[in-house]
Amino acid sequence: MEYKTGAEFAKRLDGEDPLAPYKGRFYIPERETLDMGGKTRSVKPIIYMDGNSLGLASKDVEEEMKAEFERWKNLTTRRSGIDKKAAEYQAKLVGAEADEVVVTGGASINIHALISTFYNPKGRRTKIIGDELNFSSDIYALAGQIRLKGRDPEKDLIVVKSRDGRTIAEEDIIAAMSDEVSVCHLPSVYFVSGQLLDIKRLTKAAHDHGIIIGYDCCHSVGVIPHRFHEWGVDYALWCNYKYMNGSTGAIAGLYVHRSHFGETPGLPTWWGNSPGNRFDFKAEWTPTGNAASWHLGSNLGIGFGVSPVYASSKMIVDAGLDRIREKSLKATDYLMFLIDELLSEKPYNYSVGNPREAERRGGHVAVEHEEARRISEALTARGVLPDFRPPTTIRLSPIPLYTTYQEVWEVVQHLKAVVDNKEYQRYDAKKKEAY
Ligand SMILES: *Cc1c(COP(=O)(O)O)cnc(C)c1O
């Protein structure tokens, strides 16, 4: 597509956007913010570019949470079947069969639950492949699970290195695969650079070596369609409060390929016991014959944390994940175009740090700038909410269901203005942490 730099063009894209009506179903907070000149303050809706960290609240979720309160009042929670329906919607979003997904736990707990199931060091096969750019919970969990099996992460954890500090080459992961490896655990999308791994290719390579492979999909579920079952992915997990907009207390999701249904989870619970035995409270645990075996207790599998996941998953399925990915790619493409055209030269010096190809990137643009932290603060004062990742990345994520092309265009004008007016220099240069 041929993009143009003028504001009219953004309006045209919005006019042609089939997802535009969804914005009205979200709550966009208002804040007192600086105007384009950087001087006058007024109260306006924010431009929210951080939906990849925490999705916005929707009316759909609000109504379902209220409905859950009614169900609690009337003691009908168990009868509602919301937990199964939520899992069915989530299965559609990841390309799984309905009984391969459960809504349970949290992302970090689910990493532990799945690795503790699939990492069974035996004979020569004692190692786990991870990588140095994955999210911290994943890195901690891999070492922790190796220690829990009485082994040493120094010997058994293979950490694939990045060549450029931002991305991991699939070839390097594949080169680490051997008959000494039990499990390979990777992200779908890297949370800083936005790189999307080739899941199909890596899964096939792992299986060629007899390795179990699983993915942390916190940065892709709800914005990128997956085909886990068809590709034979062994397991996956994700949170539901980022692109899923499932609320701050949203229960997470996990997927286990049906070929593993007979296995005993590393963290078996009474709620994951086969339903016929659930209330027997016998010493012996029996598999459910589907992914429900991996339930992490009733409290993390039904009720308040699950009802918003039901509503937000339904909304994304109804809107159409393919249409969501299409808009996400177009809006991020447009954002990269505007940065390249308007902000790549002196005195702006912004650059794009994520891979460019559509099949290699997720739902956010990683804008690189030496002054990323102070620029992020200046943007926030202007009512544009980005996400700063130390040391030099500003993550900007246009969310297909509630970000307009007009807003993408405006964000670029703000990125320009905070440099033109030297507004970022008002902030403390020494602070290092995320704010
Ligand atoms: C956000 C995120 C998590 C978050 O874990 P919680 O247990 O929900 O706090 C885990 N992994 C990745 C890759 C993430 O992006």
Coordinates of C-alpha atoms and ligand atoms in Angstrom, one line a residue:
M1 CA 0.0 0.0 0.0
E2 CA 1.1 3.5 -0.8
Y3 CA 1.0 5.7 2.3
K4 CA 1.0 9.5 2.5
T5 CA 2.2 11.8 5.2
G6 CA -0.8 14.2 5.4
A7 CA -3.5 14.1 8.0
E8 CA -6.2 13.6 5.3
F9 CA -4.7 10.2 4.5
A10 CA -5.2 9.0 8.1
K11 CA -8.9 10.1 7.9
R12 CA -9.3 8.1 4.7
L13 CA -7.9 5.0 6.3
D14 CA -10.3 5.4 9.2
G15 CA -13.2 5.8 6.9
E16 CA -12.3 2.5 5.3
D17 CA -11.7 0.6 8.5
P18 CA -14.3 -2.2 9.1
L19 CA -13.2 -2.4 12.8
A20 CA -13.9 1.3 13.5
P21 CA -17.2 0.7 15.4
Y22 CA -15.4 -1.3 18.1
K23 CA -13.8 1.8 19.6
G24 CA -17.1 2.9 21.1
R25 CA -17.2 -0.2 23.2
F26 CA -14.0 0.8 25.1
Y27 CA -13.5 3.3 27.9
I28 CA -10.8 5.8 26.8
P29 CA -9.8 7.8 29.9
E30 CA -9.5 11.6 29.8
R31 CA -6.5 13.5 31.3
E32 CA -5.3 17.1 31.6
T33 CA -2.7 17.2 28.9
L34 CA -0.4 19.7 27.1
D35 CA -1.4 20.9 23.6
M36 CA 0.6 20.7 20.4
G37 CA 2.6 23.8 21.3
G38 CA 3.6 22.2 24.6
K39 CA 2.1 25.0 26.7
T40 CA -1.7 25.1 27.3
R41 CA -3.4 22.4 29.2
S42 CA -6.8 20.9 28.5
V43 CA -8.8 17.8 29.4
K44 CA -8.9 15.4 26.5
P45 CA -9.1 11.6 25.9
I46 CA -5.7 10.1 26.0
I47 CA -4.0 8.4 23.0
Y48 CA -3.3 5.0 24.4
M49 CA -0.4 3.2 22.8
D50 CA 0.3 0.7 25.6
G51 CA -2.4 -1.8 25.0
N52 CA 0.3 -4.4 24.6
S53 CA 1.0 -4.1 28.3
L54 CA -2.6 -3.6 29.6
G55 CA -5.6 -3.6 27.3
L56 CA -8.3 -1.0 27.9
A57 CA -11.6 -1.7 29.7
S58 CA -14.6 -2.5 27.6
K59 CA -18.3 -2.4 28.2
D60 CA -18.5 -6.0 27.2
V61 CA -16.1 -7.0 30.0
E62 CA -17.9 -4.7 32.5
E63 CA -21.2 -6.3 31.7
E64 CA -19.9 -9.8 32.0
M65 CA -18.2 -9.0 35.3
K66 CA -21.5 -7.6 36.7
A67 CA -23.2 -10.7 35.4
E68 CA -20.7 -12.9 37.3
F69 CA -21.5 -10.9 40.5
E70 CA -25.2 -11.8 39.9
R71 CA -24.2 -15.4 39.4
W72 CA -22.3 -15.3 42.7
K73 CA -25.3 -13.8 44.5
N74 CA -27.6 -16.5 43.1
L75 CA -25.0 -19.3 43.4
T76 CA -25.1 -20.1 39.7
T77 CA -21.5 -19.7 38.8
R78 CA -20.8 -23.3 38.2
R79 CA -23.9 -23.8 36.1
S80 CA -23.1 -20.9 33.7
G81 CA -20.4 -22.8 31.9
I82 CA -18.5 -19.6 31.2
D83 CA -15.2 -21.3 31.9
K84 CA -15.7 -23.8 29.0
K85 CA -17.1 -21.2 26.7
A86 CA -14.1 -18.9 27.4
A87 CA -11.7 -21.8 26.6
E88 CA -13.6 -22.5 23.4
Y89 CA -13.2 -18.9 22.2
Q90 CA -9.5 -18.9 23.2
A91 CA -9.0 -22.2 21.3
K92 CA -10.2 -20.4 18.2
L93 CA -7.7 -17.6 18.7
V94 CA -4.7 -19.9 18.9
G95 CA -5.8 -22.5 16.3
A96 CA -6.4 -25.3 18.8
E97 CA -9.2 -27.9 19.2
A98 CA -11.7 -26.8 21.9
D99 CA -10.5 -29.4 24.4
E100 CA -6.8 -28.4 24.0
V101 CA -7.2 -25.1 25.9
V102 CA -8.1 -24.2 29.4
V103 CA -8.4 -20.8 31.1
T104 CA -6.4 -21.1 34.3
G105 CA -3.6 -19.7 36.4
G106 CA -1.4 -16.8 35.4
A107 CA 1.2 -16.6 32.7
S108 CA 4.2 -17.0 35.0
I109 CA 2.5 -19.9 36.9
N110 CA 1.5 -21.6 33.7
I111 CA 5.1 -21.5 32.5
H112 CA 6.1 -23.5 35.6
A113 CA 3.1 -25.8 35.3
L114 CA 3.9 -26.7 31.7
I115 CA 7.7 -27.0 32.0
S116 CA 7.3 -29.1 35.1
T117 CA 5.1 -31.4 33.1
F118 CA 7.3 -31.7 30.0
Y119 CA 10.8 -31.5 31.3
N120 CA 11.7 -35.0 32.3
P121 CA 15.5 -35.3 32.1
K122 CA 16.4 -38.9 31.2
G123 CA 19.7 -40.5 30.0
R124 CA 21.4 -38.1 27.6
R125 CA 18.3 -35.9 27.1
T126 CA 18.7 -33.5 30.0
K127 CA 18.7 -30.0 28.6
I128 CA 16.3 -27.1 28.0
I129 CA 16.8 -24.6 25.2
G130 CA 15.9 -21.0 26.2
D131 CA 17.2 -17.7 24.9
E132 CA 18.6 -14.5 26.3
L133 CA 15.8 -12.1 25.1
N134 CA 12.8 -13.9 26.5
F135 CA 10.7 -12.3 29.4
S136 CA 12.3 -12.6 32.8
S137 CA 9.7 -15.0 34.2
D138 CA 10.5 -17.5 31.4
I139 CA 14.2 -17.3 32.1
Y140 CA 13.7 -17.7 35.9
A141 CA 11.3 -20.6 35.4
L142 CA 13.7 -22.6 33.1
A143 CA 16.5 -22.4 35.6
G144 CA 14.1 -23.0 38.6
Q145 CA 12.6 -26.1 37.0
I146 CA 16.0 -27.5 36.2
R147 CA 17.0 -27.0 39.9
L148 CA 13.7 -28.7 41.0
K149 CA 14.7 -31.8 39.0
G150 CA 17.9 -31.8 41.1
R151 CA 20.0 -30.6 38.2
D152 CA 22.3 -27.6 37.5
P153 CA 21.2 -24.8 35.1
E154 CA 24.8 -24.0 34.4
K155 CA 25.0 -27.4 32.6
D156 CA 21.4 -28.0 31.5
L157 CA 20.2 -24.6 30.3
I158 CA 21.2 -23.7 26.8
V159 CA 20.7 -19.9 26.4
V160 CA 20.6 -19.0 22.7
K161 CA 22.3 -15.6 22.2
S162 CA 21.1 -12.7 20.2
R163 CA 23.4 -11.5 17.4
D164 CA 22.2 -7.9 17.5
G165 CA 20.8 -7.5 21.0
R166 CA 17.2 -7.3 19.7
T167 CA 16.4 -10.4 17.8
I168 CA 17.1 -14.1 17.9
A169 CA 17.9 -15.9 14.6
E170 CA 15.8 -19.1 14.1
E171 CA 19.0 -20.8 12.7
D172 CA 20.7 -20.2 16.0
I173 CA 17.9 -21.9 17.9
I174 CA 17.8 -24.8 15.5
A175 CA 21.6 -25.2 15.7
A176 CA 21.2 -25.7 19.5
M177 CA 18.8 -28.6 19.0
S178 CA 20.2 -32.1 19.6
D179 CA 19.4 -35.4 21.2
E180 CA 20.6 -33.9 24.5
V181 CA 17.6 -31.5 24.6
S182 CA 14.4 -32.4 26.3
V183 CA 12.4 -29.2 25.9
C184 CA 12.7 -26.0 23.9
H185 CA 10.8 -23.0 25.4
L186 CA 10.5 -19.7 23.4
P187 CA 8.3 -16.6 23.1
S188 CA 6.1 -16.2 20.1
V189 CA 6.9 -12.5 20.0
Y190 CA 9.8 -10.8 21.8
F191 CA 8.4 -8.3 24.2
V192 CA 11.0 -5.5 23.5
S193 CA 11.8 -5.8 19.7
G194 CA 8.5 -7.2 18.6
Q195 CA 10.2 -10.0 16.6
L196 CA 7.7 -12.8 15.7
L197 CA 9.4 -16.2 15.6
D198 CA 8.6 -18.7 12.8
I199 CA 6.7 -21.1 15.1
K200 CA 5.9 -23.6 12.3
R201 CA 9.5 -24.0 11.3
L202 CA 10.9 -24.2 14.8
T203 CA 8.3 -26.7 15.9
K204 CA 9.1 -29.0 12.9
A205 CA 12.9 -28.7 13.6
A206 CA 12.3 -29.5 17.3
H207 CA 10.3 -32.6 16.5
D208 CA 12.9 -33.7 14.0
H209 CA 15.2 -33.9 17.0
G210 CA 12.6 -35.5 19.3
I211 CA 12.3 -32.3 21.4
I212 CA 9.1 -31.0 23.0
I213 CA 8.5 -27.4 22.1
G214 CA 6.4 -24.8 23.7
Y215 CA 5.8 -21.0 23.5
D216 CA 5.0 -18.1 25.8
C217 CA 2.4 -16.2 23.7
C218 CA 1.7 -13.2 26.0
H219 CA 2.6 -10.9 23.1
S220 CA 0.7 -12.5 20.3
V221 CA -2.6 -14.0 21.5
G222 CA -5.4 -11.7 20.5
V223 CA -3.5 -9.9 17.8
I224 CA -1.8 -12.7 15.7
P225 CA -3.6 -15.9 14.6
H226 CA -1.8 -19.1 15.4
R227 CA -2.3 -22.7 14.2
F228 CA -0.9 -24.6 17.2
H229 CA -2.8 -27.8 16.6
E230 CA -2.0 -28.0 12.9
W231 CA 1.7 -27.2 13.5
G232 CA 1.9 -29.7 16.3
V233 CA 3.0 -27.2 18.9
D234 CA 3.3 -29.3 22.2
Y235 CA 2.2 -26.6 24.6
A236 CA 1.7 -22.8 24.9
L237 CA 0.6 -20.3 27.5
W238 CA -0.5 -16.6 27.5
C239 CA -1.9 -13.9 29.7
N240 CA -5.2 -12.3 29.0
Y241 CA -4.8 -8.7 30.0
K242 CA -2.6 -7.4 27.1
Y243 CA -3.9 -7.7 23.6
M244 CA -6.8 -9.7 25.0
N245 CA -8.2 -6.8 27.0
G246 CA -9.4 -9.3 29.6
S247 CA -9.0 -7.0 32.7
T248 CA -6.3 -6.6 35.4
G249 CA -7.4 -9.7 37.2
A250 CA -7.8 -11.9 34.1
I251 CA -7.0 -15.5 34.4
A252 CA -4.5 -16.7 31.8
G253 CA -4.7 -19.4 29.2
L254 CA -2.8 -22.6 28.3
Y255 CA -2.8 -25.1 25.5
V256 CA -1.6 -28.7 25.4
H257 CA -1.6 -30.7 22.2
R258 CA -4.0 -33.7 22.4
S259 CA -1.1 -36.1 21.9
H260 CA -0.1 -35.3 25.5
F261 CA -3.6 -35.7 27.1
G262 CA -2.6 -38.8 28.9
E263 CA 0.3 -37.2 30.8
T264 CA 0.2 -36.2 34.4
P265 CA 0.7 -32.5 35.0
G266 CA 3.7 -31.3 37.0
L267 CA 1.3 -29.4 39.3
P268 CA -1.8 -31.6 39.6
T269 CA -4.8 -30.2 41.4
W270 CA -8.2 -31.4 42.5
W271 CA -9.9 -29.3 39.9
G272 CA -7.7 -30.8 37.2
N273 CA -8.7 -34.3 38.3
S274 CA -11.1 -36.1 36.0
P275 CA -14.6 -34.6 36.8
G276 CA -16.0 -38.0 37.9
N277 CA -13.3 -38.2 40.6
R278 CA -13.2 -34.5 41.5
F279 CA -15.3 -34.8 44.6
D280 CA -13.9 -38.1 45.8
F281 CA -10.7 -36.5 47.2
K282 CA -8.9 -39.8 46.8
A283 CA -5.1 -40.0 46.9
E284 CA -5.0 -41.0 43.3
W285 CA -5.2 -38.4 40.6
T286 CA -6.6 -39.4 37.1
P287 CA -6.2 -37.4 33.9
T288 CA -9.3 -35.8 32.4
G289 CA -8.4 -36.9 28.9
N290 CA -8.1 -33.3 27.7
A291 CA -6.3 -30.1 28.6
A292 CA -8.5 -29.6 31.7
S293 CA -6.0 -31.9 33.5
W294 CA -3.8 -28.7 33.7
H295 CA -6.3 -26.7 35.7
L296 CA -4.6 -25.0 38.6
G297 CA -7.4 -25.2 41.1
S298 CA -11.0 -24.1 41.0
N299 CA -10.2 -20.6 42.1
L300 CA -8.1 -19.9 39.1
G301 CA -10.5 -21.6 36.7
I302 CA -14.0 -20.3 37.3
G303 CA -15.6 -17.1 38.5
F304 CA -14.5 -13.5 38.5
G305 CA -11.2 -13.9 36.7
V306 CA -12.6 -16.0 34.0
S307 CA -15.8 -14.1 33.1
P308 CA -14.0 -11.1 31.6
V309 CA -11.8 -13.5 29.6
Y310 CA -15.0 -15.0 28.2
A311 CA -16.4 -11.5 27.2
S312 CA -13.1 -10.2 25.7
S313 CA -12.4 -13.5 23.8
K314 CA -15.9 -13.4 22.4
M315 CA -15.4 -9.9 21.3
I316 CA -12.2 -10.7 19.5
V317 CA -13.6 -13.8 17.8
D318 CA -16.7 -11.8 16.7
A319 CA -14.5 -9.0 15.3
G320 CA -12.4 -11.6 13.5
L321 CA -8.8 -12.2 14.4
D322 CA -7.8 -12.1 10.7
R323 CA -9.2 -8.6 10.3
I324 CA -7.5 -7.6 13.6
R325 CA -4.1 -8.9 12.3
E326 CA -4.7 -7.1 9.0
K327 CA -5.4 -3.8 10.7
S328 CA -2.5 -4.3 13.1
L329 CA -0.1 -4.8 10.3
K330 CA -1.5 -1.8 8.4
A331 CA -1.4 0.5 11.3
T332 CA 2.1 -0.5 12.3
D333 CA 3.3 -0.2 8.7
Y334 CA 1.8 3.2 8.5
L335 CA 3.5 4.2 11.8
M336 CA 6.9 3.0 10.5
F337 CA 6.3 4.8 7.2
L338 CA 5.7 8.1 9.0
I339 CA 8.7 7.6 11.3
D340 CA 10.9 6.9 8.3
E341 CA 9.6 9.8 6.3
L342 CA 9.3 12.5 8.9
L343 CA 11.5 11.6 11.9
S344 CA 14.5 9.6 10.8
E345 CA 16.9 12.5 10.1
K346 CA 18.5 15.1 12.3
P347 CA 17.4 16.7 14.6
Y348 CA 14.9 13.9 15.3
N349 CA 17.0 10.7 14.9
Y350 CA 14.2 8.2 15.6
S351 CA 14.6 4.8 14.1
V352 CA 12.6 1.6 13.9
G353 CA 14.1 -1.3 15.9
N354 CA 11.7 -4.2 15.0
P355 CA 11.9 -6.5 12.0
R356 CA 10.1 -5.0 9.0
E357 CA 8.6 -8.0 7.3
A358 CA 5.0 -8.7 8.2
E359 CA 5.7 -12.4 9.0
R360 CA 8.5 -11.4 11.4
R361 CA 6.8 -8.8 13.6
G362 CA 4.1 -8.6 16.2
G363 CA 1.6 -5.9 17.2
H364 CA 3.9 -3.1 18.3
V365 CA 6.6 -0.9 16.8
A366 CA 9.8 -0.6 18.7
V367 CA 10.9 3.0 18.2
E368 CA 14.5 3.6 19.1
H369 CA 16.0 6.8 20.4
E370 CA 18.8 7.7 22.7
E371 CA 16.5 9.8 24.8
A372 CA 13.7 7.2 24.8
R373 CA 12.9 7.6 28.5
R374 CA 12.7 11.4 28.6
I375 CA 10.7 11.4 25.3
S376 CA 8.3 8.9 26.8
E377 CA 7.8 11.2 29.8
A378 CA 7.2 14.1 27.5
L379 CA 4.7 12.1 25.4
T380 CA 2.8 11.2 28.6
A381 CA 2.5 14.9 29.6
R382 CA 0.9 15.3 26.2
G383 CA -1.7 12.6 26.8
V384 CA 0.0 10.0 24.6
L385 CA 0.8 6.9 26.6
P386 CA 3.7 4.9 25.3
D387 CA 5.7 2.2 27.0
F388 CA 9.4 2.8 27.7
R389 CA 11.7 -0.2 27.8
P390 CA 15.2 0.6 29.0
P391 CA 17.6 1.5 27.6
T392 CA 16.4 3.1 24.4
T393 CA 13.1 1.6 23.2
I394 CA 9.7 3.3 23.1
R395 CA 7.0 0.7 22.4
L396 CA 4.0 2.0 20.4
S397 CA 1.1 -0.4 19.8
P398 CA -1.9 0.6 17.8
I399 CA -4.6 -1.7 19.0
P400 CA -6.9 -2.7 16.1
L401 CA -10.2 -2.5 18.2
Y402 CA -9.6 0.9 19.6
T403 CA -6.7 2.8 18.0
T404 CA -7.5 5.0 14.9
Y405 CA -5.2 5.8 12.1
Q406 CA -5.8 9.4 13.0
E407 CA -4.3 8.7 16.4
V408 CA -1.3 7.0 14.8
W409 CA -0.7 10.1 12.7
E410 CA -1.1 12.3 15.8
V411 CA 1.4 10.3 17.8
V412 CA 4.0 11.0 15.1
Q413 CA 3.3 14.7 15.3
H414 CA 3.8 14.5 19.1
L415 CA 7.1 12.6 18.7
K416 CA 8.2 15.4 16.4
A417 CA 7.0 18.3 18.7
V418 CA 8.7 17.0 21.8
V419 CA 12.0 17.3 20.0
D420 CA 11.1 20.5 18.2
N421 CA 10.2 22.2 21.5
K422 CA 13.0 20.3 23.4
E423 CA 10.2 19.3 25.8
Y424 CA 11.9 16.1 26.8
Q425 CA 14.8 18.1 28.3
R426 CA 12.4 19.2 31.1
Y427 CA 12.8 15.7 32.6
D428 CA 15.6 14.3 34.8
A429 CA 18.3 12.9 32.5
K430 CA 19.7 10.6 35.2
K431 CA 16.8 8.5 36.1
K432 CA 17.3 5.0 34.5
E433 CA 14.3 3.0 35.5
A434 CA 11.0 2.6 33.7
Y435 CA 8.6 5.2 35.2
Ligands
LIG1 C1 3.5 -10.0 30.2 C2 4.3 -11.2 30.1 C3 4.3 -12.1 31.2 C4 3.5 -11.8 32.4 O1 3.5 -12.7 33.4 P1 2.4 -12.6 34.6 O2 2.5 -13.9 35.3 O3 1.1 -12.3 33.9 O4 2.8 -11.4 35.4 C5 4.9 -13.4 31.0 N1 5.6 -13.6 29.8 C6 5.6 -12.7 28.8 C7 6.4 -13.0 27.6 C8 5.0 -11.5 28.9 O5 5.1 -10.6 27.9

